[in-house]
Amino acid sequence: MKIAVFSAKRYDRDFLTAANASAGHQLCFFDTPLDRDSVALAAGYEAVCIFVNDRADAEVLTALAAGGTKLVALRCTGFNNVDMNAAADLGLKVVRVVTYSPYSVAEHAVALLQAINRKIHRAYNRTRDSNFALDGLMGIDLHGKTVAVIGTGKIGCVFAKIMLGFGCDVIGYDKYPSQAFLDLGARYAEPGEIGAKADIISLHCPLTPETHHIINADTLARAKRGALLINTSRGGLVDTEAVIEALKSGQLGGLALDVYEQEADLFFRDLSSTIITDDVFQRLLSFPNVIVTGHQAFFTEEAISTICETTINSVTQFANGQPLSDEIKAA
Ligand code: NAD
């Protein structure tokens, strides 16, 4: 099958090409993201392969279908950027990568947590400048602290297990509680308990209309003063302006983000020679107790390899008329 790969970076080319070696699909890589301006590039491609910040809204999907596309293959887990109802109306199949190394994201969340807690980003800069003073670098023991895991699915469970290993009390919140989370030795929070007790809050639920801005002025006001917030899930879970106010007042003790609501205009490219015009983002970066990584939590060899193999496998299933094991259906 002919596959148009959008937002293609060098590692996408390398790993997709390797995964495709025996499948023999025809891959065409486009650096540009998929959106209403670039969708014409996909004309004549039966499959398009997209990533987290490509825009597959109703307008783009309509253009894809008109150009002969039949399959949209997301090389990621979240699918908040695809209008699933429009896809269903147009008869487009949509697949994603349901499972790929939950360790990649959970371990990155832990790395961010400890970086912001132990001020590793500041220490790194100081010691390179021969400044070995410790003032301002004090952190907290994680042992004995309460960690709230919002979304106790695959990644949330791996994160919870690591936190239990640190000796934390791990409390969860999930719309659909699971036995797997309880079996780890964690427990689900009582109403109000997360706000009252959590020293650390880590977000691992998908972005849906229900979870949009789940962290907002109200939930931040009810959080324990000085709590640390980690978001490796989706930027839209957090109301960034409310978070900035909470950082300014000290209500939030630190913030580590791998995702940002307006990241589509920023992440996955080198903007070091340009002026960033997003004032909210720039304000965030000005805090000493904020760390931002550019949506790299998934970025391990194991994860990318599995993502690309699963994506090629889905296209092969579609080409062979087989059931699609990773199909997403409109709710
Ligand atoms: P998952 O489906 O295994 O787990 C998600 C959990 O969230 C489920 O237990 C689900 O019941 C729960 N949930 C759904 N709606 C909820 C709600 N309204 N309130 C609370 N919980 C709710 O998914 P996963 O593999 O663990 O991935 C979680 C998220 O991580 C993805 O949706 C994606 O946004 C994000 N992610 C980020 C990266 C990255 O590189 N930063 C990579 C992969 C995934």
Coordinates of C-alpha atoms and ligand atoms in Angstrom, one line a residue:
M1 CA 0.0 0.0 0.0
K2 CA 1.1 3.6 -0.5
I3 CA 1.5 5.3 2.8
A4 CA 1.9 9.1 3.2
V5 CA 3.8 9.7 6.5
F6 CA 3.3 13.2 7.9
S7 CA 5.4 15.0 10.5
A8 CA 8.2 12.6 9.5
K9 CA 11.5 13.0 11.4
R10 CA 14.7 11.2 10.7
Y11 CA 14.0 8.6 13.4
D12 CA 10.5 8.0 11.9
R13 CA 12.1 7.4 8.5
D14 CA 14.7 5.0 9.9
F15 CA 12.4 2.9 12.1
L16 CA 9.5 2.8 9.7
T17 CA 11.8 1.8 6.9
A18 CA 13.2 -1.0 9.0
A19 CA 9.8 -2.1 10.1
N20 CA 8.6 -2.1 6.5
A21 CA 11.5 -4.2 5.2
S22 CA 9.6 -7.4 4.8
A23 CA 6.1 -5.8 4.4
G24 CA 7.0 -3.9 1.3
H25 CA 4.6 -1.0 1.5
Q26 CA 5.5 2.2 -0.4
L27 CA 6.4 4.8 2.2
C28 CA 6.5 8.5 1.3
F29 CA 7.7 10.8 4.0
F30 CA 6.6 14.4 4.4
D31 CA 8.3 16.7 7.0
T32 CA 5.2 18.9 7.2
P33 CA 2.4 18.2 9.7
L34 CA -1.0 17.1 8.3
D35 CA -3.4 20.0 8.3
R36 CA -5.8 21.7 5.9
D37 CA -2.9 23.3 4.0
S38 CA -0.9 20.1 3.5
V39 CA -3.7 17.5 3.1
A40 CA -3.4 17.8 -0.7
L41 CA -0.1 15.9 -0.5
A42 CA -2.0 12.8 0.6
A43 CA -4.0 12.6 -2.6
G44 CA -3.7 9.1 -4.0
Y45 CA -2.3 7.5 -0.8
E46 CA -4.6 4.8 0.6
A47 CA -3.0 5.2 4.0
V48 CA -1.8 8.2 5.9
C49 CA 0.4 7.9 9.0
I50 CA 0.2 10.7 11.5
F51 CA 1.5 11.8 14.9
V52 CA 0.3 13.7 18.0
N53 CA 0.1 17.2 16.6
D54 CA -1.2 16.4 13.1
R55 CA -4.7 17.7 12.7
A56 CA -7.3 15.2 11.5
D57 CA -10.4 17.3 11.9
A58 CA -13.6 16.9 9.8
E59 CA -12.3 19.2 7.1
V60 CA -9.0 17.4 6.7
L61 CA -10.6 13.9 6.9
T62 CA -13.1 14.9 4.2
A63 CA -10.2 16.0 2.0
L64 CA -8.3 12.8 2.7
A65 CA -11.4 10.6 1.8
A66 CA -11.9 12.6 -1.4
G67 CA -8.2 11.9 -2.3
G68 CA -8.7 8.2 -1.9
T69 CA -7.4 7.7 1.6
K70 CA -9.0 4.8 3.4
L71 CA -6.9 4.3 6.5
V72 CA -5.5 6.8 9.1
A73 CA -2.7 5.2 11.1
L74 CA -1.7 7.1 14.2
R75 CA 1.8 6.3 15.3
C76 CA 0.9 7.1 18.9
T77 CA -1.6 6.2 21.6
G78 CA -3.8 9.3 22.1
F79 CA -6.2 10.1 19.3
N80 CA -7.7 13.4 20.6
N81 CA -6.5 15.0 17.3
V82 CA -8.8 12.9 15.2
D83 CA -12.5 13.6 14.7
M84 CA -13.7 10.1 15.1
N85 CA -17.3 10.8 14.2
A86 CA -16.3 12.4 11.0
A87 CA -14.0 9.5 10.2
A88 CA -16.9 7.1 10.8
D89 CA -19.2 9.1 8.6
L90 CA -16.6 9.1 5.8
G91 CA -15.9 5.4 6.1
L92 CA -12.3 6.0 7.1
K93 CA -10.7 3.4 9.3
V94 CA -8.5 4.7 12.1
V95 CA -5.8 2.7 13.9
R96 CA -3.4 3.7 16.7
V97 CA -0.7 2.1 18.7
V98 CA -2.5 0.9 21.7
T99 CA 0.5 -0.5 23.6
Y100 CA 4.1 0.4 23.3
S101 CA 6.5 0.5 26.2
P102 CA 4.4 2.2 28.9
Y103 CA 7.8 2.2 30.7
S104 CA 9.1 4.9 28.3
V105 CA 6.5 7.4 29.5
A106 CA 6.3 6.3 33.1
E107 CA 10.1 6.4 33.5
H108 CA 10.2 9.9 31.9
A109 CA 7.6 11.0 34.4
V110 CA 9.8 9.8 37.2
A111 CA 12.8 11.5 35.7
L112 CA 10.9 14.8 35.5
L113 CA 9.6 14.4 39.1
Q114 CA 13.1 13.8 40.5
A115 CA 14.6 16.6 38.3
I116 CA 12.1 19.1 39.6
N117 CA 12.2 17.8 43.2
R118 CA 16.0 17.6 43.5
K119 CA 16.6 20.7 41.2
I120 CA 18.8 18.7 38.8
H121 CA 18.3 21.3 36.0
R122 CA 19.7 24.0 38.3
A123 CA 22.5 21.9 39.7
Y124 CA 23.6 21.0 36.2
N125 CA 23.9 24.6 35.2
R126 CA 25.6 25.6 38.5
T127 CA 28.3 22.9 38.5
R128 CA 29.2 23.7 34.9
D129 CA 29.9 27.2 36.1
S130 CA 32.0 25.9 39.1
N131 CA 29.2 27.0 41.5
F132 CA 28.9 24.2 44.1
A133 CA 26.7 26.1 46.5
L134 CA 23.7 24.2 47.7
D135 CA 21.4 27.1 48.4
G136 CA 18.1 26.7 46.6
L137 CA 18.7 23.1 45.8
M138 CA 16.9 21.4 48.7
G139 CA 14.4 18.8 47.8
I140 CA 12.2 16.3 49.7
D141 CA 12.5 12.6 50.3
L142 CA 9.9 10.8 48.1
H143 CA 9.8 8.0 50.7
G144 CA 6.6 8.4 52.7
K145 CA 5.1 11.0 50.5
T146 CA 1.6 10.7 48.9
V147 CA 1.5 10.4 45.1
A148 CA -1.7 10.8 43.2
V149 CA -2.0 9.0 39.9
I150 CA -4.7 10.4 37.7
G151 CA -5.5 7.7 35.1
T152 CA -4.5 4.3 36.3
G153 CA -4.1 2.6 32.9
K154 CA -1.0 1.1 31.4
I155 CA 1.3 4.1 32.0
G156 CA -0.3 5.1 35.3
C157 CA 0.2 1.6 36.7
V158 CA 3.9 1.5 35.7
F159 CA 4.4 4.9 37.2
A160 CA 2.5 3.8 40.4
K161 CA 4.7 0.7 40.7
I162 CA 7.9 2.8 40.5
M163 CA 6.5 5.2 43.1
L164 CA 5.6 2.3 45.4
G165 CA 9.2 1.2 45.1
F166 CA 10.3 4.6 46.4
G167 CA 8.2 3.9 49.5
C168 CA 5.4 6.3 48.6
D169 CA 1.7 6.0 49.4
V170 CA 0.1 5.8 46.0
I171 CA -3.5 6.9 45.6
G172 CA -5.3 6.8 42.2
Y173 CA -8.2 8.4 40.4
D174 CA -9.8 6.8 37.4
K175 CA -13.2 6.9 35.8
Y176 CA -12.8 3.1 35.4
P177 CA -10.9 1.8 38.4
S178 CA -8.9 -1.4 37.8
Q179 CA -7.9 -4.4 39.8
A180 CA -4.5 -4.2 38.2
F181 CA -3.8 -0.9 40.0
L182 CA -5.0 -2.4 43.4
D183 CA -2.9 -5.5 42.9
L184 CA 0.2 -3.3 42.8
G185 CA -0.5 -2.3 46.4
A186 CA -1.9 1.1 45.5
R187 CA -5.4 2.2 46.4
Y188 CA -8.1 4.5 45.0
A189 CA -8.5 7.9 46.7
E190 CA -11.4 8.8 48.8
P191 CA -13.3 11.9 47.7
G192 CA -11.2 15.0 48.5
E193 CA -8.2 12.9 49.5
I194 CA -6.1 13.9 46.5
G195 CA -6.4 17.6 47.3
A196 CA -5.9 17.1 51.0
K197 CA -2.9 14.7 50.9
A198 CA -1.1 14.5 47.5
D199 CA 2.4 15.8 47.6
I200 CA 2.8 14.8 44.0
I201 CA 0.1 14.6 41.2
S202 CA 1.0 12.9 38.0
L203 CA -1.4 12.9 35.0
H204 CA -1.9 9.7 33.0
C205 CA -5.5 9.9 31.7
P206 CA -6.4 10.6 28.0
L207 CA -7.5 14.1 26.9
T208 CA -11.2 14.0 26.3
P209 CA -13.9 16.7 26.7
E210 CA -14.3 15.4 30.2
T211 CA -10.7 15.6 31.2
H212 CA -10.0 18.9 29.4
H213 CA -8.5 21.3 32.0
I214 CA -8.9 18.7 34.8
I215 CA -6.2 20.8 36.5
N216 CA -7.7 24.3 36.7
A217 CA -8.0 27.2 39.2
D218 CA -10.5 25.3 41.3
T219 CA -8.6 22.0 41.5
L220 CA -5.3 23.8 42.1
A221 CA -6.9 25.8 45.0
R222 CA -8.0 22.5 46.6
A223 CA -4.5 20.9 46.2
K224 CA -2.1 20.6 49.1
R225 CA 0.1 23.7 49.2
G226 CA 3.5 23.2 47.6
A227 CA 2.4 20.0 45.6
L228 CA 4.4 19.0 42.6
L229 CA 2.5 18.5 39.3
I230 CA 3.8 16.2 36.5
N231 CA 2.1 16.1 33.1
T232 CA 3.3 13.6 30.6
S233 CA -0.1 12.9 29.1
R234 CA -1.6 15.7 27.1
G235 CA -1.3 19.5 27.4
G236 CA -5.0 20.1 27.3
L237 CA -5.4 18.4 30.7
V238 CA -3.9 21.5 32.3
D239 CA -5.2 25.1 32.3
T240 CA -1.8 26.7 31.9
E241 CA -2.8 30.2 32.9
A242 CA -4.3 28.8 36.2
V243 CA -1.1 26.9 36.8
I244 CA 1.0 30.0 36.3
E245 CA -1.1 31.8 39.0
A246 CA -0.6 28.8 41.3
L247 CA 3.1 28.9 40.7
K248 CA 3.2 32.6 41.4
S249 CA 1.4 32.2 44.7
G250 CA 3.4 29.2 45.8
Q251 CA 0.3 27.1 45.9
L252 CA 2.0 24.8 43.4
G253 CA 5.5 23.9 44.4
G254 CA 6.8 22.8 41.1
L255 CA 5.7 21.8 37.6
A256 CA 7.2 19.4 35.1
L257 CA 5.6 19.2 31.7
D258 CA 6.4 17.0 28.7
V259 CA 3.2 18.2 26.9
Y260 CA 1.7 21.7 26.5
E261 CA -1.7 22.7 25.2
Q262 CA -0.3 24.9 22.4
E263 CA 2.6 22.5 21.7
A264 CA 1.7 22.0 18.0
D265 CA 3.2 25.5 17.3
L266 CA 6.4 24.7 19.2
F267 CA 7.4 21.1 19.7
F268 CA 9.4 18.7 17.5
R269 CA 11.4 21.4 15.8
D270 CA 14.4 23.6 16.4
L271 CA 13.2 27.1 17.1
S272 CA 16.4 28.3 18.8
S273 CA 17.0 31.0 16.2
T274 CA 13.4 32.3 16.2
I275 CA 11.4 34.5 18.6
I276 CA 8.8 32.5 20.6
T277 CA 5.6 34.6 20.5
D278 CA 3.7 32.4 22.9
D279 CA 3.8 34.6 26.1
V280 CA 2.2 32.0 28.3
F281 CA 4.8 29.4 27.4
Q282 CA 7.6 31.9 27.9
R283 CA 6.2 32.9 31.3
L284 CA 6.2 29.2 32.2
L285 CA 9.9 28.8 31.3
S286 CA 10.8 31.8 33.4
F287 CA 10.0 29.9 36.7
P288 CA 13.0 28.2 38.4
N289 CA 10.7 25.4 39.6
V290 CA 9.4 24.5 36.1
I291 CA 10.9 22.0 33.7
V292 CA 9.6 21.5 30.2
T293 CA 10.6 18.7 27.8
G294 CA 9.3 18.7 24.3
H295 CA 7.0 15.7 24.2
Q296 CA 9.8 13.2 24.5
A297 CA 8.5 10.8 27.1
F298 CA 7.8 8.2 24.4
F299 CA 11.2 8.6 22.9
T300 CA 13.1 5.4 23.6
E301 CA 14.5 2.9 21.2
E302 CA 12.1 0.2 22.4
A303 CA 9.0 2.4 22.1
I304 CA 9.8 3.8 18.7
S305 CA 10.6 0.3 17.4
T306 CA 7.3 -1.1 18.6
I307 CA 5.4 2.0 17.4
C308 CA 6.7 1.6 13.9
E309 CA 6.3 -2.2 13.8
T310 CA 2.7 -1.9 15.0
T311 CA 1.9 0.8 12.5
I312 CA 3.2 -1.2 9.6
N313 CA 1.4 -4.3 10.9
S314 CA -1.9 -2.4 11.0
V315 CA -1.4 -1.3 7.4
T316 CA -0.6 -4.8 6.3
Q317 CA -3.8 -6.1 8.1
F318 CA -5.8 -3.5 6.3
A319 CA -4.2 -4.3 2.9
N320 CA -5.0 -8.0 3.5
G321 CA -8.6 -7.3 4.5
Q322 CA -7.9 -8.7 7.9
P323 CA -9.5 -7.5 11.2
L324 CA -7.6 -4.5 12.5
S325 CA -6.3 -5.4 16.0
D326 CA -5.6 -1.7 16.9
E327 CA -8.7 -0.1 15.3
I328 CA -10.3 2.9 17.2
K329 CA -14.1 3.2 16.7
A330 CA -16.2 6.3 17.3
A331 CA -17.7 6.3 20.8
Ligands
NAD1 P1 -4.6 3.7 29.0 O1 -5.8 3.7 28.1 O2 -3.9 2.4 29.3 O3 -4.9 4.5 30.4 C1 -5.7 5.6 30.5 C2 -6.5 5.6 31.8 O4 -7.2 6.8 31.9 C3 -7.5 4.4 31.8 O5 -7.4 3.7 33.0 C4 -8.8 5.1 31.7 O6 -9.9 4.5 32.4 C5 -8.5 6.5 32.4 N1 -9.5 7.5 32.1 C6 -10.2 7.6 31.0 N2 -11.1 8.7 31.2 C7 -10.8 9.2 32.4 C8 -11.3 10.3 33.1 N3 -12.3 11.0 32.6 N4 -10.9 10.5 34.4 C9 -9.9 9.7 34.9 N5 -9.3 8.7 34.2 C10 -9.8 8.4 33.0 O7 -3.6 4.7 28.3 P2 -2.0 4.8 28.6 O8 -1.3 4.0 27.6 O9 -1.7 4.6 30.0 O10 -1.7 6.3 28.1 C11 -2.3 7.4 28.9 C12 -2.1 8.7 28.2 O11 -0.7 9.0 28.1 C13 -2.5 8.7 26.7 O12 -3.9 9.0 26.6 C14 -1.7 9.8 26.1 O13 -2.4 11.0 26.2 C15 -0.5 9.9 27.0 N6 0.8 9.5 26.4 C16 1.8 10.4 26.3 C17 3.0 10.1 25.7 C18 4.2 11.1 25.7 O14 5.1 10.9 25.0 N7 4.2 12.1 26.5 C19 3.2 8.9 25.1 C20 2.1 8.0 25.2 C21 0.9 8.3 25.8

